[in-house]
CSV table of C-alpha atoms in Angstrom, one decimal:
chain,number,residue,atom,x,y,z
I,593,MET,CA,15.4,-0.7,15.6
I,594,PRO,CA,15.8,-3.7,13.2
I,595,SER,CA,17.5,-3.2,9.8
I,596,PHE,CA,15.5,-4.0,6.7
I,597,HIS,CA,16.4,-4.3,3.0
I,598,PHE,CA,14.0,-2.9,0.4
I,599,ARG,CA,13.9,-3.8,-3.3
I,600,PRO,CA,11.5,-4.1,-6.2
I,601,ALA,CA,9.3,-7.2,-6.2
I,602,THR,CA,9.7,-9.8,-8.9
I,603,PRO,CA,7.1,-12.3,-10.2
I,604,GLU,CA,9.1,-15.0,-8.4
I,605,ASP,CA,8.2,-13.3,-5.1
I,606,ALA,CA,4.5,-13.9,-5.6
I,607,ALA,CA,4.1,-17.0,-3.5
I,608,ALA,CA,5.8,-15.4,-0.5
I,609,LEU,CA,3.7,-12.2,-0.9
I,610,LEU,CA,0.5,-14.2,-1.3
I,611,ALA,CA,1.3,-15.9,2.0
I,612,ILE,CA,1.5,-12.5,3.7
I,613,TYR,CA,-1.8,-11.4,2.1
I,614,ARG,CA,-3.7,-14.7,2.7
I,615,PRO,CA,-4.6,-14.1,6.5
I,616,TYR,CA,-5.8,-10.6,5.7
I,617,VAL,CA,-8.4,-12.0,3.3
I,618,LEU,CA,-9.4,-14.9,5.5
I,619,HIS,CA,-9.5,-13.3,8.9
I,620,THR,CA,-9.8,-9.5,8.5
I,621,ALA,CA,-11.9,-6.8,6.8
I,622,ILE,CA,-8.7,-4.8,6.1
I,623,THR,CA,-9.2,-6.1,2.5
I,624,PHE,CA,-12.7,-6.5,1.2
I,625,GLU,CA,-11.7,-9.4,-1.0
I,626,TYR,CA,-13.6,-12.6,0.0
I,627,ASP,CA,-11.4,-15.3,-1.6
I,628,VAL,CA,-7.7,-15.7,-1.5
I,629,PRO,CA,-6.3,-15.1,-5.0
I,630,THR,CA,-4.7,-18.0,-6.8
I,631,LEU,CA,-0.9,-17.9,-7.2
I,632,SER,CA,-1.3,-17.2,-11.0
I,633,GLU,CA,-3.7,-14.3,-10.3
I,634,PHE,CA,-1.5,-12.8,-7.7
I,635,THR,CA,1.5,-13.1,-10.0
I,636,ARG,CA,-0.4,-11.4,-12.7
I,637,ARG,CA,-1.2,-8.5,-10.3
I,638,VAL,CA,2.5,-8.1,-9.4
I,639,GLU,CA,3.5,-8.0,-13.1
I,640,ALA,CA,0.7,-5.6,-14.0
I,641,THR,CA,1.7,-3.2,-11.3
I,642,LEU,CA,5.4,-3.2,-12.2
I,643,ARG,CA,4.5,-2.1,-15.8
I,644,THR,CA,3.7,1.4,-14.4
I,645,HIS,CA,4.2,1.7,-10.7
I,646,PRO,CA,6.5,0.5,-7.9
I,647,TYR,CA,5.9,-2.8,-6.1
I,648,LEU,CA,8.4,-3.0,-3.2
I,649,VAL,CA,9.3,-5.8,-0.8
I,650,ALA,CA,10.9,-5.6,2.6
I,651,GLU,CA,13.2,-8.4,3.6
I,652,GLN,CA,15.6,-9.4,6.4
I,653,ALA,CA,18.1,-12.2,6.1
I,654,GLY,CA,16.4,-13.2,2.8
I,655,GLU,CA,13.0,-13.5,4.4
I,656,LEU,CA,10.1,-11.4,3.0
I,657,LEU,CA,8.4,-9.4,5.8
I,658,GLY,CA,6.0,-7.1,3.9
I,659,TYR,CA,5.3,-5.3,0.7
I,660,ALA,CA,4.0,-2.0,-0.5
I,661,TYR,CA,2.8,-0.9,-4.0
I,662,ALA,CA,1.1,1.8,-5.9
I,663,ALA,CA,-1.5,1.8,-8.6
I,664,PRO,CA,-3.1,4.3,-10.9
I,665,PHE,CA,-5.7,6.3,-9.1
I,666,HIS,CA,-7.9,6.3,-12.2
I,667,VAL,CA,-7.4,5.4,-15.9
I,668,ARG,CA,-8.1,8.9,-17.2
I,669,ALA,CA,-4.9,10.7,-18.4
I,670,ALA,CA,-5.4,13.7,-16.1
I,671,TYR,CA,-5.0,11.5,-13.1
I,672,GLN,CA,-1.5,10.2,-14.0
I,673,TRP,CA,0.2,12.3,-11.3
I,674,THR,CA,-1.9,10.6,-8.6
I,675,ALA,CA,-1.3,7.1,-7.3
I,676,GLU,CA,-3.2,4.8,-4.8
I,677,SER,CA,-0.9,3.3,-2.2
I,678,THR,CA,-1.2,0.0,-0.4
I,679,ILE,CA,0.9,-1.8,2.3
I,680,TYR,CA,0.8,-5.2,3.9
I,681,LEU,CA,3.1,-6.5,6.5
I,682,ARG,CA,3.5,-10.0,7.7
I,683,GLN,CA,1.3,-10.1,10.8
I,684,ASP,CA,4.2,-10.7,13.2
I,685,GLN,CA,6.0,-7.6,11.9
I,686,ARG,CA,3.6,-4.9,12.9
I,687,GLY,CA,4.8,-2.4,15.4
I,688,ASN,CA,8.5,-2.8,14.9
I,689,GLY,CA,9.1,0.3,12.7
I,690,LEU,CA,8.9,-1.5,9.3
I,691,GLY,CA,5.7,0.1,8.2
I,692,PRO,CA,6.9,3.7,8.1
I,693,GLN,CA,10.2,2.8,6.5
I,694,LEU,CA,8.5,0.7,3.7
I,695,TYR,CA,5.8,3.3,3.0
I,696,GLY,CA,8.5,6.0,3.0
I,697,ALA,CA,10.5,4.0,0.5
I,698,LEU,CA,7.4,3.7,-1.7
I,699,GLU,CA,6.8,7.5,-1.5
I,700,ARG,CA,10.4,8.2,-2.4
I,701,VAL,CA,10.1,6.1,-5.6
I,702,LEU,CA,6.8,7.6,-6.5
I,703,ALA,CA,8.3,11.1,-6.1
I,704,ALA,CA,11.0,10.0,-8.6
I,705,GLN,CA,8.3,9.2,-11.0
I,706,ASN,CA,6.9,12.7,-10.6
I,707,VAL,CA,3.8,11.5,-8.8
I,708,LEU,CA,2.4,14.4,-6.8
I,709,ASN,CA,-0.5,12.9,-4.9
I,710,CYS,CA,-0.7,9.7,-2.9
I,711,ASN,CA,-4.1,8.4,-2.0
I,712,ALA,CA,-5.1,5.6,0.3
I,713,CYS,CA,-8.4,3.8,0.4
I,714,ILE,CA,-8.9,2.3,3.9
I,715,ALA,CA,-11.7,0.2,5.4
I,716,LEU,CA,-13.1,1.7,8.6
I,717,PRO,CA,-15.2,-0.1,11.2
I,718,GLN,CA,-18.4,1.3,12.6
I,719,ALA,CA,-17.0,0.0,15.9
I,720,GLU,CA,-13.6,-1.7,16.2
I,721,ASP,CA,-13.9,-5.5,16.3
I,722,ALA,CA,-11.6,-8.5,15.9
I,723,THR,CA,-11.5,-8.2,12.1
I,724,LEU,CA,-10.9,-4.4,11.8
I,725,THR,CA,-9.6,-1.5,13.9
I,726,GLN,CA,-8.7,2.0,13.1
I,727,ALA,CA,-4.9,1.2,13.1
I,728,SER,CA,-4.5,1.9,9.4
I,729,VAL,CA,-6.1,5.3,9.7
I,730,ARG,CA,-3.8,6.2,12.6
I,731,PHE,CA,-0.8,4.9,10.7
I,732,HIS,CA,-1.6,7.1,7.7
I,733,GLN,CA,-2.1,10.1,9.9
I,734,ARG,CA,1.4,9.5,11.3
I,735,MET,CA,2.7,9.3,7.8
I,736,GLY,CA,1.3,12.8,7.0
I,737,TYR,CA,-2.0,11.7,5.3
I,738,THR,CA,-5.2,13.6,5.9
I,739,LEU,CA,-8.8,12.4,5.7
I,740,VAL,CA,-10.6,13.7,2.7
I,741,GLY,CA,-13.7,11.6,2.4
I,742,GLN,CA,-15.8,8.9,4.0
I,743,PHE,CA,-18.3,6.4,2.4
I,744,HIS,CA,-20.8,4.8,4.8
I,745,GLN,CA,-21.6,1.0,4.9
I,746,VAL,CA,-20.1,0.3,1.5
I,747,GLY,CA,-18.4,-3.0,2.4
I,748,TYR,CA,-20.0,-6.2,3.7
I,749,LYS,CA,-17.8,-8.9,5.2
I,750,PHE,CA,-18.1,-11.3,8.1
I,751,ASP,CA,-21.8,-10.4,8.6
I,752,ARG,CA,-21.0,-6.7,9.2
I,753,TRP,CA,-21.1,-3.5,7.2
I,754,TYR,CA,-18.0,-1.4,7.1
I,755,HIS,CA,-17.3,2.2,6.1
I,756,MET,CA,-14.5,3.2,3.7
I,757,VAL,CA,-12.4,6.4,3.9
I,758,TRP,CA,-10.0,8.1,1.5
I,759,MET,CA,-6.8,9.7,2.8
I,760,GLU,CA,-4.3,11.8,0.8
I,761,LYS,CA,-0.8,13.1,1.0
I,762,ALA,CA,1.0,15.6,-1.3
I,763,LEU,CA,4.4,14.3,-2.4
I,764,GLY,CA,5.5,17.4,-4.4
I,765,ALA,CA,4.6,20.9,-5.6
I,766,HIS,CA,1.8,21.2,-8.2
I,767,THR,CA,3.6,23.2,-10.9
I,768,VAL,CA,2.1,24.2,-14.2
I,769,PRO,CA,2.8,22.3,-16.3
I,770,PRO,CA,3.9,19.3,-14.1
I,771,ALA,CA,6.9,17.3,-14.9
I,772,PRO,CA,5.9,14.2,-17.0
I,773,PHE,CA,4.9,11.1,-15.2
I,774,LEU,CA,7.6,8.4,-15.6
I,775,PRO,CA,6.5,4.8,-15.7
I,776,PHE,CA,8.4,2.6,-13.2
I,777,PRO,CA,10.5,0.8,-15.8
I,778,GLN,CA,11.9,4.2,-16.9
I,779,ILE,CA,13.4,4.9,-13.5
I,780,ALA,CA,14.4,1.3,-12.7
I,781,GLU,CA,18.1,2.2,-12.7
I,782,GLN,CA,17.6,4.9,-10.0
I,783,VAL,CA,15.6,2.6,-7.7
I,784,PRO,CA,18.5,0.8,-5.9
I,785,ALA,CA,20.1,4.2,-4.9
I,786,LEU,CA,16.7,5.5,-3.8
I,787,LEU,CA,16.1,2.5,-1.6
I,788,ALA,CA,19.6,2.3,-0.3
I,789,SER,CA,19.1,5.8,1.2
I,790,VAL,CA,16.2,4.6,3.3
I,791,THR,CA,17.4,4.2,6.9
I,792,THR,CA,16.0,2.4,9.9
I,793,ARG,CA,14.7,5.7,11.2
I,794,PRO,CA,11.0,6.4,10.5
I,795,PHE,CA,10.4,8.6,7.5
I,796,PRO,CA,9.6,12.3,8.0
I,797,GLY,CA,5.9,12.6,8.7
I,798,GLY,CA,5.6,9.1,10.1
I,799,ALA,CA,6.6,7.3,13.3
I,800,GLY,CA,5.4,4.8,15.8
I,801,ALA,CA,3.6,1.5,15.3
I,802,GLY,CA,3.7,-0.5,12.1
I,803,ALA,CA,1.0,-0.5,9.5
I,804,GLU,CA,-2.1,-2.3,8.8
I,805,ALA,CA,-3.0,-2.3,5.1
I,806,SER,CA,-4.8,0.1,3.0
I,807,TRP,CA,-7.8,-1.7,1.5
I,808,ARG,CA,-7.5,-2.8,-2.1
């Protein structure tokens, strides 16, 4: 299995990350976004995420192959122990084991922030087509996520209506009171050690083919 290096993204990575994201916008319903973001907008998104949550990149020989990040599930204070997770791989990197490792790395960092719930919002086809399959649902199932809800015909793209599902995974015990949520900058010094311990073996709870993205 190939060896990958994981690290936090920087704003300087935005152009390479946008290149990974662009074909998902133009040719798939994995994202419900219609227009490719500008580089300045995508850079702003990276910067905004890193103020509170991890934004990780996978690279090999200095080449970016994919990214995964988390975002607040909701703005209300009571939701701070829950994060929404997203992953995108360069399209030639799916199925080589990168997806489980990168998502596992994201979960490890979230756990260090005392995040207890990880939720994924995923586009679902009424019938699989060239723009959307159920690969993301299957990937999340292998990673230990369970289906908790489905919304019908909520996304319209490429002259088709698509469903959307929510899947969730518990990352820790729900104690009373919970340990405080730690924004990503507060654990930045721990992150290299957390990511160095990620191996080329699929993370517990996940194996098999690489990921297609959660929808965001």
